[in-house]
PDB file of C-alpha atoms in Angstrom:
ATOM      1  CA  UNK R   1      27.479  14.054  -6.632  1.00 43.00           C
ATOM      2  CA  UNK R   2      25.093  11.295  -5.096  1.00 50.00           C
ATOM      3  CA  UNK R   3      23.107  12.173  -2.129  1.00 46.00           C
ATOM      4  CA  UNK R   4      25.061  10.169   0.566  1.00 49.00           C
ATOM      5  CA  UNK R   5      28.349  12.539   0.027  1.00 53.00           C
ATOM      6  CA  UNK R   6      26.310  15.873  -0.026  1.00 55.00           C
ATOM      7  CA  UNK R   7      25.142  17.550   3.187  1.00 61.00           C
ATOM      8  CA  UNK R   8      21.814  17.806   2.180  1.00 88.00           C
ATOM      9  CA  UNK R   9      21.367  13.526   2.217  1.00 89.00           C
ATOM     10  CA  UNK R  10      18.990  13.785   5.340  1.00 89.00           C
ATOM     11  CA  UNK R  11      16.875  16.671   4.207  1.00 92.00           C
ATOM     12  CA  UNK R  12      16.298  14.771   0.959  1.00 93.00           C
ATOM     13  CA  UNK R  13      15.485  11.363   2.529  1.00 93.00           C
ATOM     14  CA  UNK R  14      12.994  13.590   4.935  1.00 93.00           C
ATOM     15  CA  UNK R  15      11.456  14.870   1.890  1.00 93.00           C
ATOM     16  CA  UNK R  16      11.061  11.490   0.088  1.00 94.00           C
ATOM     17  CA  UNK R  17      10.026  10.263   3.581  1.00 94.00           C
ATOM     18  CA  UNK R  18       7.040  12.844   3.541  1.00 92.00           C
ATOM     19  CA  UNK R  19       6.079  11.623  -0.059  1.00 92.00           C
ATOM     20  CA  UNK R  20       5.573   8.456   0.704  1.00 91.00           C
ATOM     21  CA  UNK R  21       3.359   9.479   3.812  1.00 88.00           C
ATOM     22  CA  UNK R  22       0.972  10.573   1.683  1.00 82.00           C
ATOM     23  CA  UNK R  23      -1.948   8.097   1.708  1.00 69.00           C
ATOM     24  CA  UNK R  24      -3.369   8.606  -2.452  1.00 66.00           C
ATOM     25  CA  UNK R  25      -2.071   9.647  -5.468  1.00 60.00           C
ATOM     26  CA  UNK R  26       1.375   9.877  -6.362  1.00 69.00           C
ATOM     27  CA  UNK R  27       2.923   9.287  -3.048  1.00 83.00           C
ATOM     28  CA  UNK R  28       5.284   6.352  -4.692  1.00 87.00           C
ATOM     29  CA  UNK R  29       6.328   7.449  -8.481  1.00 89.00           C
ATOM     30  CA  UNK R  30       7.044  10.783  -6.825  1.00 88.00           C
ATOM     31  CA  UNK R  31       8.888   9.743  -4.265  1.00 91.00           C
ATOM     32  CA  UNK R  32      10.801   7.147  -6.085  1.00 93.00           C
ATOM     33  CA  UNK R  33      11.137  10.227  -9.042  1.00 91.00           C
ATOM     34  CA  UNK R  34      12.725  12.323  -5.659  1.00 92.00           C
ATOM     35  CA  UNK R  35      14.189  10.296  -5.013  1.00 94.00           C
ATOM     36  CA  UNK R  36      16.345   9.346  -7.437  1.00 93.00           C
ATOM     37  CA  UNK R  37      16.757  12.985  -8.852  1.00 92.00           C
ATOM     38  CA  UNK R  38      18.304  13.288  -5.304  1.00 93.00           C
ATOM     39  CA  UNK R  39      20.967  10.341  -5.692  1.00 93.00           C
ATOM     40  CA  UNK R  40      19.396   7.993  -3.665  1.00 95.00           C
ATOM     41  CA  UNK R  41      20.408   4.120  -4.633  1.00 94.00           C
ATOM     42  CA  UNK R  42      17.117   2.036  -5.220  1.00 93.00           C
ATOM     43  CA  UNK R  43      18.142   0.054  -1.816  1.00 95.00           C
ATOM     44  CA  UNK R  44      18.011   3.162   0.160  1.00 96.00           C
ATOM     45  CA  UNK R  45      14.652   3.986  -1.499  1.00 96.00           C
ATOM     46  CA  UNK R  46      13.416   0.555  -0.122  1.00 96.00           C
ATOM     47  CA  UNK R  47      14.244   1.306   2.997  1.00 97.00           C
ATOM     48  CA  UNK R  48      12.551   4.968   3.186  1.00 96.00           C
ATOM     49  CA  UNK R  49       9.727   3.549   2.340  1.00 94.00           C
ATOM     50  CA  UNK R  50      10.037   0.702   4.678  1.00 95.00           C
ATOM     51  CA  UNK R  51      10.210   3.388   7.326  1.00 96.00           C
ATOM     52  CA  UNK R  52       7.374   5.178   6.260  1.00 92.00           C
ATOM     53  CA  UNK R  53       5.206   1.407   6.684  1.00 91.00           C
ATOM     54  CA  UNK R  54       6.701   1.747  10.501  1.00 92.00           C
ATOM     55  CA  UNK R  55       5.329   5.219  10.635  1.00 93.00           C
ATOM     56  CA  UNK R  56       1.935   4.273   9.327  1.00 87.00           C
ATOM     57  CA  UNK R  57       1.305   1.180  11.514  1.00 87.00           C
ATOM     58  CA  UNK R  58       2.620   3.025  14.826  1.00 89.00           C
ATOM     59  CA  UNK R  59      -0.483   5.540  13.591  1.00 87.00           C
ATOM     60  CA  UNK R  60      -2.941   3.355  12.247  1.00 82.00           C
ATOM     61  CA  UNK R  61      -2.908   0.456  15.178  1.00 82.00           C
ATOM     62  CA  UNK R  62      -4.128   3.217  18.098  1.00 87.00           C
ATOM     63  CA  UNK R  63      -6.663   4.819  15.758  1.00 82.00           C
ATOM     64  CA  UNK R  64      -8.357   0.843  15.102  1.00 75.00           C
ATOM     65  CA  UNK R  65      -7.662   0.286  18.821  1.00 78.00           C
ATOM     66  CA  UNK R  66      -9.879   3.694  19.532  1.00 83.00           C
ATOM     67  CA  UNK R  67     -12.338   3.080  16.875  1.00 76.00           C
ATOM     68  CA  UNK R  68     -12.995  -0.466  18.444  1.00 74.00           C
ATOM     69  CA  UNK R  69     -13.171   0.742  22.235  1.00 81.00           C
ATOM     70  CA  UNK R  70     -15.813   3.680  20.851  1.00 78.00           C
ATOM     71  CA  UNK R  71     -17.414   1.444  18.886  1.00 74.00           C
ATOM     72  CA  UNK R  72     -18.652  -0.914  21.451  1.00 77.00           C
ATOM     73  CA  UNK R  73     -20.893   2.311  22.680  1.00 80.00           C
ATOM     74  CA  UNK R  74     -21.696   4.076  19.594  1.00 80.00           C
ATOM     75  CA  UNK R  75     -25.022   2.661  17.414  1.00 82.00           C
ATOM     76  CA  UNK R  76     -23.657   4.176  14.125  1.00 83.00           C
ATOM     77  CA  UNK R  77     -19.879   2.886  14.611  1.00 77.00           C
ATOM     78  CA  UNK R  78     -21.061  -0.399  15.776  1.00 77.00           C
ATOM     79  CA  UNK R  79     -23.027  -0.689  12.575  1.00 82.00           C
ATOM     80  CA  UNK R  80     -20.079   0.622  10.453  1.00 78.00           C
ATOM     81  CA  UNK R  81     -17.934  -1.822  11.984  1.00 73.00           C
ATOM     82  CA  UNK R  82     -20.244  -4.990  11.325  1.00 78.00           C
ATOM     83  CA  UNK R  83     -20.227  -3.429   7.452  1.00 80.00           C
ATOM     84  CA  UNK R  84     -16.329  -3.570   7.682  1.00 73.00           C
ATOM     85  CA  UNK R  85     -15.639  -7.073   8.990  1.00 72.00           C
ATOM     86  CA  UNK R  86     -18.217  -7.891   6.113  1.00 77.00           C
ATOM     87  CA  UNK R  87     -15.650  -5.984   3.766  1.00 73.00           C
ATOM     88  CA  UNK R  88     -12.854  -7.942   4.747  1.00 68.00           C
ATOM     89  CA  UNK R  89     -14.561 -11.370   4.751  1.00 70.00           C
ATOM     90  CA  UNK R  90     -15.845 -10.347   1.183  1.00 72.00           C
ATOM     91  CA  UNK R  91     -11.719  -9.145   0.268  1.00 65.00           C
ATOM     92  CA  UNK R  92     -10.538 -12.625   1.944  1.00 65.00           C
ATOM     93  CA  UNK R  93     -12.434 -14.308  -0.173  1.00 68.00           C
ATOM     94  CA  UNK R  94     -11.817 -13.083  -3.211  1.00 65.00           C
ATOM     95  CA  UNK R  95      -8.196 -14.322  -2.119  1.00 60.00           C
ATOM     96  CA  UNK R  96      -9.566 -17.879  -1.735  1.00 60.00           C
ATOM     97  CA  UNK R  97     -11.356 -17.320   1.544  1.00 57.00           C
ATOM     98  CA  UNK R  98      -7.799 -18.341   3.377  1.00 59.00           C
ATOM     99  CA  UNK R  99      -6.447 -16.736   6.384  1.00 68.00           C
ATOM    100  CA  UNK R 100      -3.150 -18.000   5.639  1.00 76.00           C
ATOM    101  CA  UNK R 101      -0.289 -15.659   5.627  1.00 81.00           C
ATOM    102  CA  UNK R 102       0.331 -15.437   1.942  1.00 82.00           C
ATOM    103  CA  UNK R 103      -3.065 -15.052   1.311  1.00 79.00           C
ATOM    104  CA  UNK R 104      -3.351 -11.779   3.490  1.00 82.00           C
ATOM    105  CA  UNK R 105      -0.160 -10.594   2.244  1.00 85.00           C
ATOM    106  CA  UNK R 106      -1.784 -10.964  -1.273  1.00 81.00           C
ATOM    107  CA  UNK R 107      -4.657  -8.602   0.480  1.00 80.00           C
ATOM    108  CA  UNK R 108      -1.939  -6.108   1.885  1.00 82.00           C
ATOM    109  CA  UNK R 109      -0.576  -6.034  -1.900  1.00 83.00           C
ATOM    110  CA  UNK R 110      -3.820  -5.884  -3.739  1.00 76.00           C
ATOM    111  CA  UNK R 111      -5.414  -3.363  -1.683  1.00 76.00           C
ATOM    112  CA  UNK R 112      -3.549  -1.314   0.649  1.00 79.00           C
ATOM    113  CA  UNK R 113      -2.007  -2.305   3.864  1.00 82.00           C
ATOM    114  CA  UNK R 114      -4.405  -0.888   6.346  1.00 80.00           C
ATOM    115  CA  UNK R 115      -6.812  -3.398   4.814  1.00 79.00           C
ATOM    116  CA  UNK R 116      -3.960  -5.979   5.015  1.00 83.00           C
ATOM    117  CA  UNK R 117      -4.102  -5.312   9.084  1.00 83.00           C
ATOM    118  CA  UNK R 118      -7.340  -5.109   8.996  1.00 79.00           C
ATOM    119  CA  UNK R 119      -7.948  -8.484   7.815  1.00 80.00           C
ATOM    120  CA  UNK R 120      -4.724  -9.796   9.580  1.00 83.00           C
ATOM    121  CA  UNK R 121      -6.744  -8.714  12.880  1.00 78.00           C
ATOM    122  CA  UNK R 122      -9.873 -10.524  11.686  1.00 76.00           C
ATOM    123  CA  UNK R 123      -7.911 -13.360  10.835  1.00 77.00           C
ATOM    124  CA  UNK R 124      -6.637 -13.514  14.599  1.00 79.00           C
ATOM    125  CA  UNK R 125      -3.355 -12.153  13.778  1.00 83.00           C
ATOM    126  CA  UNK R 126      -1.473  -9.524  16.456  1.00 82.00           C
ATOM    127  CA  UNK R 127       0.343  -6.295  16.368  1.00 82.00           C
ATOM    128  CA  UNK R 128       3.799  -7.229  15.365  1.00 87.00           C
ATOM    129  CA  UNK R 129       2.441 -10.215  13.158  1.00 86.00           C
ATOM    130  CA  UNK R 130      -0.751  -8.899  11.529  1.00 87.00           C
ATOM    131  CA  UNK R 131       1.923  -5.576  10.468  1.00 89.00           C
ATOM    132  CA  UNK R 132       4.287  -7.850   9.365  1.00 90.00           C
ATOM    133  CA  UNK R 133       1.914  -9.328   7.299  1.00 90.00           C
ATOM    134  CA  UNK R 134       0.505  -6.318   5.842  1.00 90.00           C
ATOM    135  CA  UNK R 135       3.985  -4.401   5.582  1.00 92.00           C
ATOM    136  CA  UNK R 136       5.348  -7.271   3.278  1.00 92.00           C
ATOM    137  CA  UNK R 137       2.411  -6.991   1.345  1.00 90.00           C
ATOM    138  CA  UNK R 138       3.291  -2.823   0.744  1.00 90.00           C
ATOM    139  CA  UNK R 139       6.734  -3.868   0.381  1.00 93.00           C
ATOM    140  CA  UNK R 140       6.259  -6.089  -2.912  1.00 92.00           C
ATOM    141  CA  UNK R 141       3.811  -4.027  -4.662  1.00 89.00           C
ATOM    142  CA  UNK R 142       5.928  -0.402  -3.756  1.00 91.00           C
ATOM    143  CA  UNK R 143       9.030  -2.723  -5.262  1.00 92.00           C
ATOM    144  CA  UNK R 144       7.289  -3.470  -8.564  1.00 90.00           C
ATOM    145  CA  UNK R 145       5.923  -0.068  -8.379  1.00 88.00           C
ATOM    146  CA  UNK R 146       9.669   1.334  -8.129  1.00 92.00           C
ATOM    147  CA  UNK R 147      10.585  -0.721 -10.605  1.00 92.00           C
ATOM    148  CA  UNK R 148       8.322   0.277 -13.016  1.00 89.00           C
ATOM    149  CA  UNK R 149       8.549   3.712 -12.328  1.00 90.00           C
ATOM    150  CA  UNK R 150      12.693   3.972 -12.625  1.00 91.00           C
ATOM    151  CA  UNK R 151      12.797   1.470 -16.094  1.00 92.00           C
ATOM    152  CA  UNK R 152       9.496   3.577 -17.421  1.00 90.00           C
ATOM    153  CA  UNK R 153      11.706   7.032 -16.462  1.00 90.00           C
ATOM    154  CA  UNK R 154      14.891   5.637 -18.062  1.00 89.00           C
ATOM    155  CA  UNK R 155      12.878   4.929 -21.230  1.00 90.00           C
ATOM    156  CA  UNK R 156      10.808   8.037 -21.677  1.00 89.00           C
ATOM    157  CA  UNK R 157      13.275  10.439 -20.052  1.00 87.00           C
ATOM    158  CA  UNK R 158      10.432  12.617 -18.569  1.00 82.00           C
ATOM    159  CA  UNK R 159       9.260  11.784 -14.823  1.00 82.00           C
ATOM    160  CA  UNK R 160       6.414  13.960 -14.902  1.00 80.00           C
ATOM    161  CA  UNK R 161       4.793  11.485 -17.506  1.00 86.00           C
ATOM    162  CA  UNK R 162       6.206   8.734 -15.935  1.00 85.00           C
ATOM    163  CA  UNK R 163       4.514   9.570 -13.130  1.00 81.00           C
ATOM    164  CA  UNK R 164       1.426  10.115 -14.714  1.00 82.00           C
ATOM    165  CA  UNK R 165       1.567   6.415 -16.765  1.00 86.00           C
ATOM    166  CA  UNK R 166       2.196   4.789 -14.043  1.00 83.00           C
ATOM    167  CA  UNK R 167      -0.742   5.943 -11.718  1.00 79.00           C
ATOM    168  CA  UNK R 168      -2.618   5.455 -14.794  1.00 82.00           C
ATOM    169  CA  UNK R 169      -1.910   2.068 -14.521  1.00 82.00           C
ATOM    170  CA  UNK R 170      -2.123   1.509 -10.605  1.00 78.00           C
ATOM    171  CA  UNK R 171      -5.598   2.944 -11.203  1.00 76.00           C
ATOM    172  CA  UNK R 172      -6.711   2.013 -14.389  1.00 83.00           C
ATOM    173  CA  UNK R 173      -4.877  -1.873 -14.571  1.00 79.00           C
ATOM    174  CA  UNK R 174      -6.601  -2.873 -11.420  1.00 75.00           C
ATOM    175  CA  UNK R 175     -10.274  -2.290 -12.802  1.00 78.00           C
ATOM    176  CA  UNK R 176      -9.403  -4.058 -15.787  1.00 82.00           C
ATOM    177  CA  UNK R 177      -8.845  -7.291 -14.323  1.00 77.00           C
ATOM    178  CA  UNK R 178     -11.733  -6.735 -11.760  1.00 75.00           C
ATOM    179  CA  UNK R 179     -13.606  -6.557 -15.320  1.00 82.00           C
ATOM    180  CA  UNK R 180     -11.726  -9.404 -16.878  1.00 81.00           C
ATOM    181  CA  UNK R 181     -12.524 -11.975 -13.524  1.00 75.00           C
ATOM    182  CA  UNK R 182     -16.183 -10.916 -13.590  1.00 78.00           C
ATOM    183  CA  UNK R 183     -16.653 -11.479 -17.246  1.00 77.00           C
ATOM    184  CA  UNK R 184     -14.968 -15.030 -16.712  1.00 75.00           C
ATOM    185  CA  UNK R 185     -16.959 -15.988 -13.332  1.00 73.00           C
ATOM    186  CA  UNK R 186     -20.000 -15.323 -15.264  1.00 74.00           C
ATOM    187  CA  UNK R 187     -19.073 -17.434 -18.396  1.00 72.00           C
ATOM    188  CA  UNK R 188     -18.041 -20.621 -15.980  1.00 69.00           C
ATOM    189  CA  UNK R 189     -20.836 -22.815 -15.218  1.00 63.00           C
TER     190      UNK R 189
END
């Protein structure tokens, strides 16, 4: 029985929904795991988690909105924010120091998509744009993330490791090629 004929197909979208709130960890193999223990098609999937991108920039966008009017008065957040906008200049040009969209949907995808906003915003960018921006950035990397995790699950049979390789590997694969690029930089004249 697939989740859209049971009675039971909200409740476990809500629950997948609430997964993929959650801001660290697991929040995507689990949910897509859920998810698909639940019946839910990969399409539907996408667009839970789509939803949950809505949720996070209708959240996100007053909090940077507050943190920017309190800032202005505030010695300690004024400094913090300086250190931030250097943070994003430093993470746009790692990207080839281009404001271009592709270049901060790369961000959005290589980091996370607050960041993406972030430097969608210092790159002059709106509401609806700047989250557009950063939300297609989430969207590709949860898709090869969902990917991953449903042909990784098919092959080992056990989602609990699944889930486990493949944060492994959104933690581990990451540092690697940090490691990798540095090692090159430093061997090119």
């Amino acid at each position: 029985m697939t989740a859209a004929t049971s009675g039971n197909f909200l409740v476990d979208a809500w629950k997948v929904l609430v997964i993929f709130l959650i801001p660290f960890g697991g929040g995507i193999p689990g949910g897509v795991l859920l998810a698909r223990d639940k019946g839910i098609d990969w399409p539907f999937i996408m667009f839970i988690y789509f939803v949950s991108d809505l949720i996070l920039a209708c959240l996100f966008e007053p909090i940077l909105k507050l943190l920017s009017i309190v800032g202005k008065n505030v010695q300690w957040m004024l400094k913090f924010s300086e250190l931030f906008k250097l943070s994003v200049q430093k993470t746009i040009a790692y990207y080839g120091n281009r404001t271009n969209p592709v270049a901060l949907i790369l961000i959005a995808f290589g980091v996370d998509p607050m960041t993406g906003r972030a430097a969608a915003i210092a790159a002059g960018h709106g509401f609806v744009g700047g989250w557009l921006i950063a939300i297609a950035g989430d969207m590709i990397y949860f898709t090869l993330i969902m990917a991953c995790t449903l042909w990784l699950s098919h092959i080992l049979g056990d989602g609990t490791v699944t889930m486990f390789v493949i944060l492994a590997v959104m933690l581990i694969l990451p540092m690697l090629i940090r490691r990798v690029r540095k090692k090159k930089n430093r061997l090119t004249p």
